[in-house]
Each structure stands twice: as structure tokens, then as C-alpha cells.
Short mmCIF file of C-alpha atoms and ligand atoms in Angstrom, two decimals:
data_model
loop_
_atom_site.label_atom_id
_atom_site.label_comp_id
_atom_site.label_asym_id
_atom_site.label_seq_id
_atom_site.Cartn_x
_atom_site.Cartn_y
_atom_site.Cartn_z
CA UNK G 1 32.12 -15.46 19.93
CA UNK G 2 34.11 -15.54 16.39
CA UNK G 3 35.77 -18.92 15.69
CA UNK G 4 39.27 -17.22 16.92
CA UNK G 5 37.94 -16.86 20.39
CA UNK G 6 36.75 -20.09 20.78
CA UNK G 7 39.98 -21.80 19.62
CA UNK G 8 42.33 -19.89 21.75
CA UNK G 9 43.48 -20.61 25.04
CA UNK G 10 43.23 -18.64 28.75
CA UNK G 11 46.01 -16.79 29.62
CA UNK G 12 48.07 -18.76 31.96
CA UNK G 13 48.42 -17.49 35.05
CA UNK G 14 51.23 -16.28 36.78
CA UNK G 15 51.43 -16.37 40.48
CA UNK G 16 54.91 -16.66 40.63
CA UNK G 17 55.71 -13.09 40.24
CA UNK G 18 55.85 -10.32 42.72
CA UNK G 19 55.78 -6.64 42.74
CA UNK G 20 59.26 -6.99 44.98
CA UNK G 21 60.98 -9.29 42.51
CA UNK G 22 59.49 -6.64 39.10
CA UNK G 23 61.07 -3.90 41.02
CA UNK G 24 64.66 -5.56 41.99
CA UNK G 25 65.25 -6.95 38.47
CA UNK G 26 62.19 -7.16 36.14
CA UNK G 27 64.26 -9.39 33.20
CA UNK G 28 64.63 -12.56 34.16
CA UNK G 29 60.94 -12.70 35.17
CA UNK G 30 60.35 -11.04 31.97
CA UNK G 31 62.49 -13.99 30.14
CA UNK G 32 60.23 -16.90 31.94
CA UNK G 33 57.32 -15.25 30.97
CA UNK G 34 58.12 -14.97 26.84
CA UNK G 35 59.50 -18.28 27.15
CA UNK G 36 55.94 -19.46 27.87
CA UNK G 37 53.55 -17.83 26.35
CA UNK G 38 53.05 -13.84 25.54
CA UNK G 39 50.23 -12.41 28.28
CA UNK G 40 50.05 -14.02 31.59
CA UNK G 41 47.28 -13.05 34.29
CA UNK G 42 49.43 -11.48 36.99
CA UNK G 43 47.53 -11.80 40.15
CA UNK G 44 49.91 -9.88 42.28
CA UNK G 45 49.67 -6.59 39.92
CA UNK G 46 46.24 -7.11 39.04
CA UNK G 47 46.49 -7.08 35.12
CA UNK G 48 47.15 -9.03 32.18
CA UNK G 49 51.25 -8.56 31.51
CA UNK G 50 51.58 -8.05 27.48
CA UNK G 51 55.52 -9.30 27.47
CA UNK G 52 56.33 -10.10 23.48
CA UNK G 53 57.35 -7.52 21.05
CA UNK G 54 54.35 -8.41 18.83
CA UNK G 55 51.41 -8.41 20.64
CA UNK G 56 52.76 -5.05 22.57
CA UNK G 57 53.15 -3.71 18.93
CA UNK G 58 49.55 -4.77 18.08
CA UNK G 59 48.23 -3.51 21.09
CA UNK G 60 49.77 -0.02 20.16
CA UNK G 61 48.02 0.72 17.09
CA UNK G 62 44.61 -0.95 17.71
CA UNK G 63 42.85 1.71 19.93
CA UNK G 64 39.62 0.43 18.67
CA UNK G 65 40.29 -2.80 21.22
CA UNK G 66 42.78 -1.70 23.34
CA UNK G 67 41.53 2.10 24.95
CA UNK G 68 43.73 3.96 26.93
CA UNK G 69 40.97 5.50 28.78
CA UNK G 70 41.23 3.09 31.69
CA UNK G 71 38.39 2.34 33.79
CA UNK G 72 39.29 3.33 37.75
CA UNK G 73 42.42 4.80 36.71
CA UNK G 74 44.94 5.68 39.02
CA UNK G 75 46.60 8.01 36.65
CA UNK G 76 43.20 9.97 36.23
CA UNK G 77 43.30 10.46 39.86
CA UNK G 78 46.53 11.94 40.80
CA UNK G 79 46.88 14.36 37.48
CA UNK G 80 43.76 14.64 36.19
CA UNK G 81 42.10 13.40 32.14
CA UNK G 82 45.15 14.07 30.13
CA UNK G 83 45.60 13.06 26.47
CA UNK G 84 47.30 10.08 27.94
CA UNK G 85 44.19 8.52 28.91
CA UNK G 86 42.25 9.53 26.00
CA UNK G 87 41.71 7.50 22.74
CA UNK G 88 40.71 9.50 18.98
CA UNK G 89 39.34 12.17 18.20
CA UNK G 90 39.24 13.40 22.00
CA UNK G 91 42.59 12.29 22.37
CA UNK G 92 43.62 14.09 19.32
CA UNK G 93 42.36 17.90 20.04
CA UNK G 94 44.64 18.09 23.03
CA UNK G 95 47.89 16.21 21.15
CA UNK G 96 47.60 19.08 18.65
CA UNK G 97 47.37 21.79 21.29
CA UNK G 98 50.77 21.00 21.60
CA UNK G 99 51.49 22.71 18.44
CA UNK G 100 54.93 21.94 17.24
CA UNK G 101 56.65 22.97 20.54
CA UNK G 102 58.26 20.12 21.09
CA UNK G 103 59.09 19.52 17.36
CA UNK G 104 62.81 19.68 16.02
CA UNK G 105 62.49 22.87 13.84
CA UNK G 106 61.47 24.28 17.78
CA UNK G 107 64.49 22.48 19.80
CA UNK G 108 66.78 23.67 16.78
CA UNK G 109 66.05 27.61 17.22
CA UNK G 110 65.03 27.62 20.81
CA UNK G 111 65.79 24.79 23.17
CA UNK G 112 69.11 23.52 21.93
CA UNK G 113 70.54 26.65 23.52
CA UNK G 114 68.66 26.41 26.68
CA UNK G 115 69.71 22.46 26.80
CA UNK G 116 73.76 23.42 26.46
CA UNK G 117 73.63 26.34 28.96
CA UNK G 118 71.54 24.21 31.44
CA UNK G 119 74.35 21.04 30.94
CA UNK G 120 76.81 23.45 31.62
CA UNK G 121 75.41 24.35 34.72
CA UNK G 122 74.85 21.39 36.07
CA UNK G 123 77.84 19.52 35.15
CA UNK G 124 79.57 22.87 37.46
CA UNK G 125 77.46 21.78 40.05
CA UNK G 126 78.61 17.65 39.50
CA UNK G 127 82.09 19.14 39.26
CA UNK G 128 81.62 21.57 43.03
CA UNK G 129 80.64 17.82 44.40
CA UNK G 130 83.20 16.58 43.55
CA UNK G 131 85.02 13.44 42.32
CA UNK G 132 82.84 10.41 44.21
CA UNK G 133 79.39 12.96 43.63
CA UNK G 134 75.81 10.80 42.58
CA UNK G 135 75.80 11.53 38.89
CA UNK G 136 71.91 11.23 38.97
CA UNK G 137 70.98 14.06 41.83
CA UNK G 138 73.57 16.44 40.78
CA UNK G 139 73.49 16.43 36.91
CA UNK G 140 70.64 14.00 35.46
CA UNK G 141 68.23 15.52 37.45
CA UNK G 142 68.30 18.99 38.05
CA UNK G 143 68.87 19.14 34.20
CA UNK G 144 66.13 16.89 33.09
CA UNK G 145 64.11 18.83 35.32
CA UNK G 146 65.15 22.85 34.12
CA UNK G 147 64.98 21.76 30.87
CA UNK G 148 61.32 20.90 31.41
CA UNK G 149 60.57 23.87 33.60
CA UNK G 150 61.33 26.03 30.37
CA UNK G 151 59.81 23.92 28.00
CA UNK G 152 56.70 24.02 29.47
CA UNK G 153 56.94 27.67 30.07
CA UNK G 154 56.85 27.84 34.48
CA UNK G 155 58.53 30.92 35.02
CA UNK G 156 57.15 30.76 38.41
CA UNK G 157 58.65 27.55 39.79
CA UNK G 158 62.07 25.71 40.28
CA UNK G 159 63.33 22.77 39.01
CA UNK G 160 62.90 21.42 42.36
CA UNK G 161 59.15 22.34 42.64
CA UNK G 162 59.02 20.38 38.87
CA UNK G 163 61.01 17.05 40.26
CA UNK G 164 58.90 16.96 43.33
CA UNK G 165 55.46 17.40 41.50
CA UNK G 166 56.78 14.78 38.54
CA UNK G 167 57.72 12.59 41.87
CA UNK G 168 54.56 12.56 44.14
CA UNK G 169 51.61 12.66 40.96
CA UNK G 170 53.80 9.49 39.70
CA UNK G 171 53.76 7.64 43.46
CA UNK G 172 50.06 8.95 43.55
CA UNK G 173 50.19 7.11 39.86
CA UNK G 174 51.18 3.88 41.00
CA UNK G 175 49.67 4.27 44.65
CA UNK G 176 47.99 0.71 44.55
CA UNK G 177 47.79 0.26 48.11
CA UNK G 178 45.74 3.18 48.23
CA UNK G 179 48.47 4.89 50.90
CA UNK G 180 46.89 8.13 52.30
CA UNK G 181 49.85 9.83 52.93
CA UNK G 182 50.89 9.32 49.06
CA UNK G 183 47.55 10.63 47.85
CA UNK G 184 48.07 13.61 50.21
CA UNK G 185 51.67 14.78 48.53
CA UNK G 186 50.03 13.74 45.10
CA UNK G 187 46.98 15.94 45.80
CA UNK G 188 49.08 19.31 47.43
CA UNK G 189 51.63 18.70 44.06
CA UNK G 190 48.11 18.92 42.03
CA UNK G 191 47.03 21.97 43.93
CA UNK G 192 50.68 23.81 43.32
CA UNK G 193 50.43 23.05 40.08
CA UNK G 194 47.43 24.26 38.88
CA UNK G 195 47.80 27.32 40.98
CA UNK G 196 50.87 28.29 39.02
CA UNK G 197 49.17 27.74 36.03
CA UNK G 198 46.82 29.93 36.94
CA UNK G 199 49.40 32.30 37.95
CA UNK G 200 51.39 32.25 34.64
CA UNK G 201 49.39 31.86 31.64
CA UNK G 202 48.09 35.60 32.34
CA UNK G 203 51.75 36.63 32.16
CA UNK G 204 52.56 33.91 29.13
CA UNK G 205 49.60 35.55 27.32
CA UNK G 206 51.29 39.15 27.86
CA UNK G 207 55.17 37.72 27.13
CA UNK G 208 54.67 35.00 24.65
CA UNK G 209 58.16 32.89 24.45
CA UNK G 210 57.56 29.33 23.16
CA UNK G 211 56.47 27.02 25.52
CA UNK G 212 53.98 25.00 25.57
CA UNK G 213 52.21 26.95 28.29
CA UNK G 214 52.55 29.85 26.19
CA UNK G 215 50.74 28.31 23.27
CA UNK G 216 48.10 26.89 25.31
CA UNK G 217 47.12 30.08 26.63
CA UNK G 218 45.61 31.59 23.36
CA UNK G 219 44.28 28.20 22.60
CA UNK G 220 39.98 27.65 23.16
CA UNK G 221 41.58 24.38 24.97
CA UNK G 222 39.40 23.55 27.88
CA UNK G 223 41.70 24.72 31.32
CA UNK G 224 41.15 21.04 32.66
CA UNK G 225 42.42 19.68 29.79
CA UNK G 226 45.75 22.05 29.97
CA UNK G 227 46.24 21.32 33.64
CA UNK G 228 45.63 17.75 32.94
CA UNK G 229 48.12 17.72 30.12
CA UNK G 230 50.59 19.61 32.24
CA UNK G 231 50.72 17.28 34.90
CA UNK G 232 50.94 14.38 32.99
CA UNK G 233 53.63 15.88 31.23
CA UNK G 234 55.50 17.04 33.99
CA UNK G 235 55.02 13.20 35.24
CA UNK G 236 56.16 11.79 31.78
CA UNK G 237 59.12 14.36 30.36
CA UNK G 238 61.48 14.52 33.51
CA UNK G 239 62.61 11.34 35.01
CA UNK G 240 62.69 9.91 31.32
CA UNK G 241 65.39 12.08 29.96
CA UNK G 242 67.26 11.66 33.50
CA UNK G 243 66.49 7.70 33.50
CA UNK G 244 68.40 7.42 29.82
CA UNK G 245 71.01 9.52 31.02
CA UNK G 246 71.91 7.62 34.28
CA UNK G 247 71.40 4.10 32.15
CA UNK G 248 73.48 5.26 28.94
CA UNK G 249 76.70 6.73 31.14
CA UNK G 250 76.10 3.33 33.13
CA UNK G 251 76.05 0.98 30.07
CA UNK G 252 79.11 2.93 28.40
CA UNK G 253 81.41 2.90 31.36
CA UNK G 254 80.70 -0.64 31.97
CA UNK G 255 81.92 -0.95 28.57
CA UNK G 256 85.03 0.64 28.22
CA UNK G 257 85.90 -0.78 23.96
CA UNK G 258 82.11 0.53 23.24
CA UNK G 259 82.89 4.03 25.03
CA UNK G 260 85.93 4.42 22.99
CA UNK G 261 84.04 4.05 19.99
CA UNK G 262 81.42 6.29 20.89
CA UNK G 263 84.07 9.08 21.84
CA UNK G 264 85.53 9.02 18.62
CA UNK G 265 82.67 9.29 16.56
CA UNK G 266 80.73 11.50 18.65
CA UNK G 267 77.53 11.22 16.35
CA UNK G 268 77.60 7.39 18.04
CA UNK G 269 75.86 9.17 21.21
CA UNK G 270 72.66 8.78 19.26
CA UNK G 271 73.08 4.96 19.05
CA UNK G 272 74.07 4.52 22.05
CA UNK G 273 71.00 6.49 23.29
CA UNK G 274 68.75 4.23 21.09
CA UNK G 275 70.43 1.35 22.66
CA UNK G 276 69.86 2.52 25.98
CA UNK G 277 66.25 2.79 25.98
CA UNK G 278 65.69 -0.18 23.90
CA UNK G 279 68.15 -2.28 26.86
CA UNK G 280 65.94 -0.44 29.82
CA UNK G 281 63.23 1.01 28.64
CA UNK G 282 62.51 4.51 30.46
CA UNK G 283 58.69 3.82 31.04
CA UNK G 284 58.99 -0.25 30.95
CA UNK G 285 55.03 -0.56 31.47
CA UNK G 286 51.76 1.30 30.33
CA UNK G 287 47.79 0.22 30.71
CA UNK G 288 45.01 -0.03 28.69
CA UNK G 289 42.04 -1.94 28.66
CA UNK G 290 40.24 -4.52 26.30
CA UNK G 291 36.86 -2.77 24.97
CA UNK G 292 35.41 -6.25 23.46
CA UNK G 293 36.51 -9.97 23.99
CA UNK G 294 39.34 -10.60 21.73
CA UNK G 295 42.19 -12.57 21.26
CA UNK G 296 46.07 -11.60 20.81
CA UNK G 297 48.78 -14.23 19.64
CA UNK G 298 46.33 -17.09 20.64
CA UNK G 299 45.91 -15.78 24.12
CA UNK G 300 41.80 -15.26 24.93
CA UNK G 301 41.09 -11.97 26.69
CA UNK G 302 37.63 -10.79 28.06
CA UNK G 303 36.13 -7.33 27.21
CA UNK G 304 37.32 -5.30 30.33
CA UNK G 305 40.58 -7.09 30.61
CA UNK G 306 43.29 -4.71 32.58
CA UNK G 307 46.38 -5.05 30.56
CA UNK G 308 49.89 -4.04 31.32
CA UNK G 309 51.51 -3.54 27.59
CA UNK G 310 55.33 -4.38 29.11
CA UNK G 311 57.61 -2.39 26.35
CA UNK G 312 60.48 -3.11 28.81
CA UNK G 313 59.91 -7.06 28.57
CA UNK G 314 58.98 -6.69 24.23
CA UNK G 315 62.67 -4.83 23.77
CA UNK G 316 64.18 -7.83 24.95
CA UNK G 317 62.05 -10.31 22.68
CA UNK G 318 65.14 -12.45 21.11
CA UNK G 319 62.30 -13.29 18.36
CA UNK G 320 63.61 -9.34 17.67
CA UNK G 321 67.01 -8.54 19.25
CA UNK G 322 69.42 -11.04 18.96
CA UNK G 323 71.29 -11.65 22.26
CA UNK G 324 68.84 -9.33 24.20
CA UNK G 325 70.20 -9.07 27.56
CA UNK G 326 73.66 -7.21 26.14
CA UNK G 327 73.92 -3.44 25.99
CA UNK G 328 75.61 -3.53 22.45
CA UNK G 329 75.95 -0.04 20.13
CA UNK G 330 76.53 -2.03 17.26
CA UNK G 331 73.35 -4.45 17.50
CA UNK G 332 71.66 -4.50 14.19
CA UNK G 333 69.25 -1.49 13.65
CA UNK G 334 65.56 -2.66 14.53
CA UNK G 335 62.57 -0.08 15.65
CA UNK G 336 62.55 -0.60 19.49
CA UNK G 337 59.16 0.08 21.51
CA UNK G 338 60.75 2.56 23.93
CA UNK G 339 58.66 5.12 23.08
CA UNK G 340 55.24 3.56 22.42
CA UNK G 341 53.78 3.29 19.32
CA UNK G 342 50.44 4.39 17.16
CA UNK G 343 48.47 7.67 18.31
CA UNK G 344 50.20 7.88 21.40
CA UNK G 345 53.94 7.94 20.54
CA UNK G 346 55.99 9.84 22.77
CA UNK G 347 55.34 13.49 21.90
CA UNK G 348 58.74 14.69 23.35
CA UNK G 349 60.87 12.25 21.58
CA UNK G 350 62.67 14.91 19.85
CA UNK G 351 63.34 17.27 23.24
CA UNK G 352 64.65 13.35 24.62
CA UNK G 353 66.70 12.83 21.43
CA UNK G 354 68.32 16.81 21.54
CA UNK G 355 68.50 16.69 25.23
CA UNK G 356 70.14 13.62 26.40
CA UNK G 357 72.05 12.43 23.18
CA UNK G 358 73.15 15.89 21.21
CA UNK G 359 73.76 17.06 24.59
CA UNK G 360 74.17 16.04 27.90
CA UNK G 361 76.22 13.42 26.83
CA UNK G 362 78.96 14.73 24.97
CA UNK G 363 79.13 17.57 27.10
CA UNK G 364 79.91 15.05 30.01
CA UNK G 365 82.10 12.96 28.36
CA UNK G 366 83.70 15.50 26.90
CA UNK G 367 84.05 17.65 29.98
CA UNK G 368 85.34 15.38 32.89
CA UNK G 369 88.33 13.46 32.13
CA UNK G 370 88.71 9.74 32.45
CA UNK G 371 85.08 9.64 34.16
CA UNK G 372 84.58 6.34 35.49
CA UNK G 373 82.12 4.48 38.31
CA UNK G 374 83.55 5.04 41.59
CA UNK G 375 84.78 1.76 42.96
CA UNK G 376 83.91 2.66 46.12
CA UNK G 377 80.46 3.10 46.23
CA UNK G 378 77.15 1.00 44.64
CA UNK G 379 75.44 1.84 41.69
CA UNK G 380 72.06 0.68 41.85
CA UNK G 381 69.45 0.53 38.93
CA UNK G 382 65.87 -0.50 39.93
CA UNK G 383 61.91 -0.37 39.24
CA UNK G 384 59.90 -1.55 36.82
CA UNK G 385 57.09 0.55 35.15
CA UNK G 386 59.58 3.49 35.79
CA UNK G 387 63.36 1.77 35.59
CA UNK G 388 66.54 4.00 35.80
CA UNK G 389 69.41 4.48 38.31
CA UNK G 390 68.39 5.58 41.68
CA UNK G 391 72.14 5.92 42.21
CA UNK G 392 75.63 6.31 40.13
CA UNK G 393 78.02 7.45 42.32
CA UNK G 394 80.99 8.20 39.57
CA UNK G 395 84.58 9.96 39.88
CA UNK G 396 86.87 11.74 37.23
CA UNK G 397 90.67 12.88 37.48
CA UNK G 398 90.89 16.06 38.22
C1 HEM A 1 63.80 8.96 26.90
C2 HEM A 1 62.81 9.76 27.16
C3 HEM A 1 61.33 9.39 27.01
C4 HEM A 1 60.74 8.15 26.87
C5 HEM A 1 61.41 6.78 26.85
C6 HEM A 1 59.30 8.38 26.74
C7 HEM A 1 58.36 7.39 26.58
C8 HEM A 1 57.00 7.61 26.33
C9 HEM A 1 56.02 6.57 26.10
C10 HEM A 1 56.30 5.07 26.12
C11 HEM A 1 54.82 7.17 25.88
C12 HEM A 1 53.49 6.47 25.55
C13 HEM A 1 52.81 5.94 26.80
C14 HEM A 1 51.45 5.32 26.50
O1 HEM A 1 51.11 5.09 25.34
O2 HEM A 1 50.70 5.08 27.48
C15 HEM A 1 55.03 8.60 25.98
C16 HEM A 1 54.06 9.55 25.81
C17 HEM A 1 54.26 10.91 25.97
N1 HEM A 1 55.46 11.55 26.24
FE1 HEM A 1 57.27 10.65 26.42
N2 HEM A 1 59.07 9.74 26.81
C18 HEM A 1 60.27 10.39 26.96
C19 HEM A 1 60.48 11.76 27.05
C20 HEM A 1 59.49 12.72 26.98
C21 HEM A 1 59.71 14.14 27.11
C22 HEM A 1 61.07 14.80 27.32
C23 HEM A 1 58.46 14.74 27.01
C24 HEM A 1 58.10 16.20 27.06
C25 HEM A 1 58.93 17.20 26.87
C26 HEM A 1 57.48 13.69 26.79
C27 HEM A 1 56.14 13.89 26.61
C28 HEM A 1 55.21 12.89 26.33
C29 HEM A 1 53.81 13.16 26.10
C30 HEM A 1 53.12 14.55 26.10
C31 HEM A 1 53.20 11.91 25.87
C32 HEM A 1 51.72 11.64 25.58
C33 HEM A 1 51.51 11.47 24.10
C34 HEM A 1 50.07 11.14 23.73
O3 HEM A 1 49.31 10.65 24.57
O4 HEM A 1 49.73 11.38 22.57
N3 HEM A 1 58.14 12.48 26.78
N4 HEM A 1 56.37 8.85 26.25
#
């Protein structure tokens, strides 16, 4: 043991929290927690919780300590070994399979059309519902989810094939209780998808367009490690884009004065994106495991420690973010952890960026006049590791 380990202190424990309460509203828990020290032992999710901004950032870009290739993983299970749960070099080979696909020079000549074609579909298909119509199931969705369909290059699926895979691999994700009738959907979503891997990249290979399948399939990439990748993908690049959609439109009607700013700068959409995922962070939790006793801000971990690095908890640090709990567009600018940090940064950052905040926002505001929540009717934001809206019922005049 080094001198540091000796000196520092167990992380307290704390048995207070529950998966119920992390679900319903993860902040104030997340508040308690900073206040008193920066990892506790969570006995009711089974893992170290990682809640300040620094130690999450440390964590980040010290693979050497903190692997992502989790022992037992749950992750592994439902989609397979992707890059996700790889550290360097392995983890590198497949991160450059993706090629610059998802890069901006990419979304500027090929998916930036797609993106405003799909988001004027879909906001036709808000605007059939109707005035009083879920904002998340008829726009945030279905477009998240067609946007990814032709990213990835599955020409022979929907985008409701692609939002119930992303949906069941994710429960079999996070299927802790070990539920057999979530491992079964994960497992059949697993099956579909590799079969229509195997049914496309023959016809990719012959009809080349972009995607990412496309480029895999003249690649000497492994085919486990492509339908690995492609699952975790599909789990990681849909409800994402739709979670910062259904947050942002949220945040911005609930402020009316920051709205009106927004609307008449319209390059302000890509603040108030920024300052949507920092405020609820999309993915609010990810693993990773200590490979060696160490110690982080004075907190003593034990090699094999299960960690849950809590981005959701370290973009509310007020030691960062002044006044943490307010969705505010004109914050000072600070980097926010929304979208990890070190070799794993979020690959599709860019497609997010493009997507959501050069498109699907403007378009909506832009499109249906005096949109507003509908009085009415509930809107309800909830989770945790994943946190969006799971409803935003919203109306418009017509
Ligand atoms: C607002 C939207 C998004 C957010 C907040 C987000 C967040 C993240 C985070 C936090 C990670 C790192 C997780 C970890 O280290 O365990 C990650 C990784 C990743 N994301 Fe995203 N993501 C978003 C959108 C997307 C989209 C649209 C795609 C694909 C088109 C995508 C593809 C990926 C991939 C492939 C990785 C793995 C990178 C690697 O392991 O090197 N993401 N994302």
C-alpha cells in the first residue's frame, strides 16, 4: 500500500438511497451525496457512486485504473463486446472502424439532408396528432430513431424495429434482477439484429452509400466486433438525441424570456442544447471497474471496486456550475461531462450536435406557432442512468 492509501478514508456508505427514489428524481439525492463526500458505497445498486465533477473527470481519462471492460457485465450480455467495454489498443481498432462516418465533414454532405427531410416528416406526423399530441412518441422518437436507421446503413428495418431493439438490449442492459422475460426480448432483439446484418452488408458491399455499415463491410473487422458495435450503438445513438430533444423543448417552454432569446438568435439552439445535457445529462451513469487499489479525492477504493461514474450528479457540482439546479442559456461557458470524456468520448457527438440543435429544433420552433405544454395533461421526466421525458404532451395554435 503507497502512503496515499493508507491515509485515506472508506467510502461512506450510503444506505439511504434507493433505485425507486434515483429513478423519480435522482438530484436531490445526488446533492446529499456531494455535500458529503464524492463516492459513496451504494448498497442498493451494488457499486461505488462517483458523484463530483472531479473525480468523474479523473476517472475518464485514467483507463490504466479505471477499465471499462467490466467484470460480469450486463452490457456484454445483452449486445455483445463492443468498443464500449473495451479499454486501448483493443478498444481503439474498432473506434477507428468507424471511419469518419459520424464526423462533421460526413453530416455536412450527407446527413444534414437526411436529418431536415426526416424533421419534416415527423413534425407532419406531430402536426396529423394534433394540438394536445406526446411530443416524444410522435416527433423525438421516430426521428431520433430514422435518423439512426440511415446512419448506420439498415436498409432492411424500420425505425420501429431500431427503437424496439435500442429499448429491450438497454432493459436487458440494466436487467439487475435478472428478469427472464427481459433477457428473452433482449436476446430475440440480438437475434434480429444480427440477422439483418447479415442480410445487408452483402447488399452494402454491392451499393456502398455512407454508413457505417457500409464501411464496416470492406473492413478485416472481426463480424462479432461489428455486431457488437452495432448494438451498442443502436442502444447508445437513439434515445440520446430524443432524450435532449424532449428535455431542451421542456426547459425552453418552461422558460418563456430564455425561449425568446433563443428564437431570435437562432444560433442560441446550440447553447441551449449544451445546457440541456449538462442540466440532465442523456446517459446520467456509466461503469467501470478499479484494476488496482487506489484512491480518488481521499476516498480508498479496492482493486475490483464496481464504480458508477455519475456524469448526471458531476454536471451539477456547484464547485463547477454556479447555481446548478437552474436550466440557464446564459450560464457561464464551462466543459460539461455529458458526453464522457478521454478514449471513450461520445463518438456521435457531432450527428447529436447536427441532429437535435441545427435541426430538430428550429424546425419545431419554427414550424408550430406559439407551441406551448398543454395545460391539460402531465409532463413527466424520469430515470436515472438513462433520464429524459417519458412524456410531453404539448399544443400549438393552429
Ligand atoms: C445527446 C446525445 C448523446 C449523448 C449525451 C451521448 C453520450 C455518450 C457518453 C456519455 C458516452 C461514453 C460512455 C462511457 O464512457 O461509458 C458515449 C459513447 C458513445 N456514443 Fe454517444 N451520446 C449521444 C449521442 C450519440 C449518437 C447520436 C451516436 C451515434 C450516432 C452515439 C454513439 C456513441 C458511441 C459509438 C460511443 C462509444 C464510444 C467509444 O467507446 O469510444 N452517441 N455517448
Amino acid at each position: 500500500m503507497t502512503l496515499e492509501t493508507t491515509t485515506a478514508r472508506p467510502a461512506p456508505t450510503a444506505d439511504w438511497v434507493t433505485l425507486a427514489d434515483l429513478h423519480t428524481d435522482p438530484f436531490p439525492i445526488y446533492r446529499r451525496m456531494r455535500d458529503e463526500a464524492p463516492v459513496h458505497w451504494v448498497p442498493d445498486v451494488g457499486r461505488y457512486m462517483v458523484t463530483s465533477y472531479e473525480s468523474c473527470h479523473l476517472i475518464e481519462n485514467d483507463q490504466e485504473t479505471f477499465s471499462a471492460n467490466e467484470t460480469g457485465s450486463l452490457m456484454k450480455r445483452a449486445m455483445g463486446h463492443s468498443m464500449l467495454r473495451k479499454d486501448d489498443p483493443e478498444h481503439d481498432v474498432d473506434r477507428k472502424s468507424y471511419g469518419s462516418v459520424l464526423r462533421p465533414k460526413a453530416i455536412k454532405e450527407t446527413w444534414n439532408a437526411i436529418f431536415e427531410r426526416n424533421s419534416e416528416a415527423f413534425l407532419a406526423r406531430l402536426q396529423a396528432a394534433g394540438p394536445g399530441a406526446d411530443l416524444i412518441s410522435e416527433y423525438a422518437a421516430p426521428y431520433a430513431a430514422e435518423n439512426l436507421r440511415l446512419i448506420m446503413g439498415f436498409h432492411n428495418a424500420s425505425q420501429e424495429d431500431m427503437q424496439r431493439w435500442s429499448q429491450t438490449m438497454i432493459n436487458g442492459t440494466g436487467n439487475y434482477a435478472d428478469d427472464p422475460d427481459v433477457w428473452a426480448a433482449s436476446k430475440k432483439s440480438y437475434d434480429e439484429v444480427d440477422d439483418a446484418i447479415d442480410e445487408v452488408l452483402p447488399y452494402l458491399l454491392r451499393n456502398p452509400d455512407g454508413s457505417l455499415l457500409s464501411g464496416l463491410a470492406s473492413m478485416p473487422i472481426p463480424l462479432e466486433a461489428i455486431r457488437a458495435n452495432m448494438k451498442m450503438t443502436i442502444g447508445g445513438g437513439l434515445n440520446e438525441p430524443r432524450d435532449v430533444i424532449g428535455v431542451a423543448v421542456w426547459a425552453l417552454l418552461g422558460n418563456p424570456a430564455q425561449l425568446e432569446q433563443v428564437k431570435a438568435d437562432q444560433a442560441r439552439f446550440a447553447v441551449a442544447f449544451e445546457e440541456a445535457v449538462r442540466w440532465v445529462a442523456p446517459i446520467g451513469m456509466y461503469p467501470r471497474e478499479t484494476t488496482r487499489d487506489t484512491v480518488l479525492e481521499g476516498i480508498r477504493l479496492p482493486q475490483g471496486a464496481r464504480l458508477g461514474v455519475v456524469i448526471g450528479a458531476a454536471n451539477r457540482d456547484p464547485k463547477v456550475f454556479a447555481d446548478p439546479d437552474r436550466f440557464d442559456i446564459n450560464r457561464e461557458k464551462k466543459p460539461h461531462l455529458a458526453f464522457g470524456g478521454g478514449n471513450h468520448f461520445c463518438a456521435g457527438t457531432w450527428v447529436a450536435r447536427a441532429s437535435v440543435a441545427g435541426v430538430a429544433l428550429p424546425r419545431l420552433f419554427n414550424t408550430l406557432p406559439n407551441l406551448r405544454l398543454d395545460p391539460s395533461r402531465q409532463a413527466v421526466d424520469a430515470g436515472w442512468v438513462f433520464r429524459g421525458m417519458t412524456a410531453l404532451p404539448v399544443t400549438w395554435d393552429q
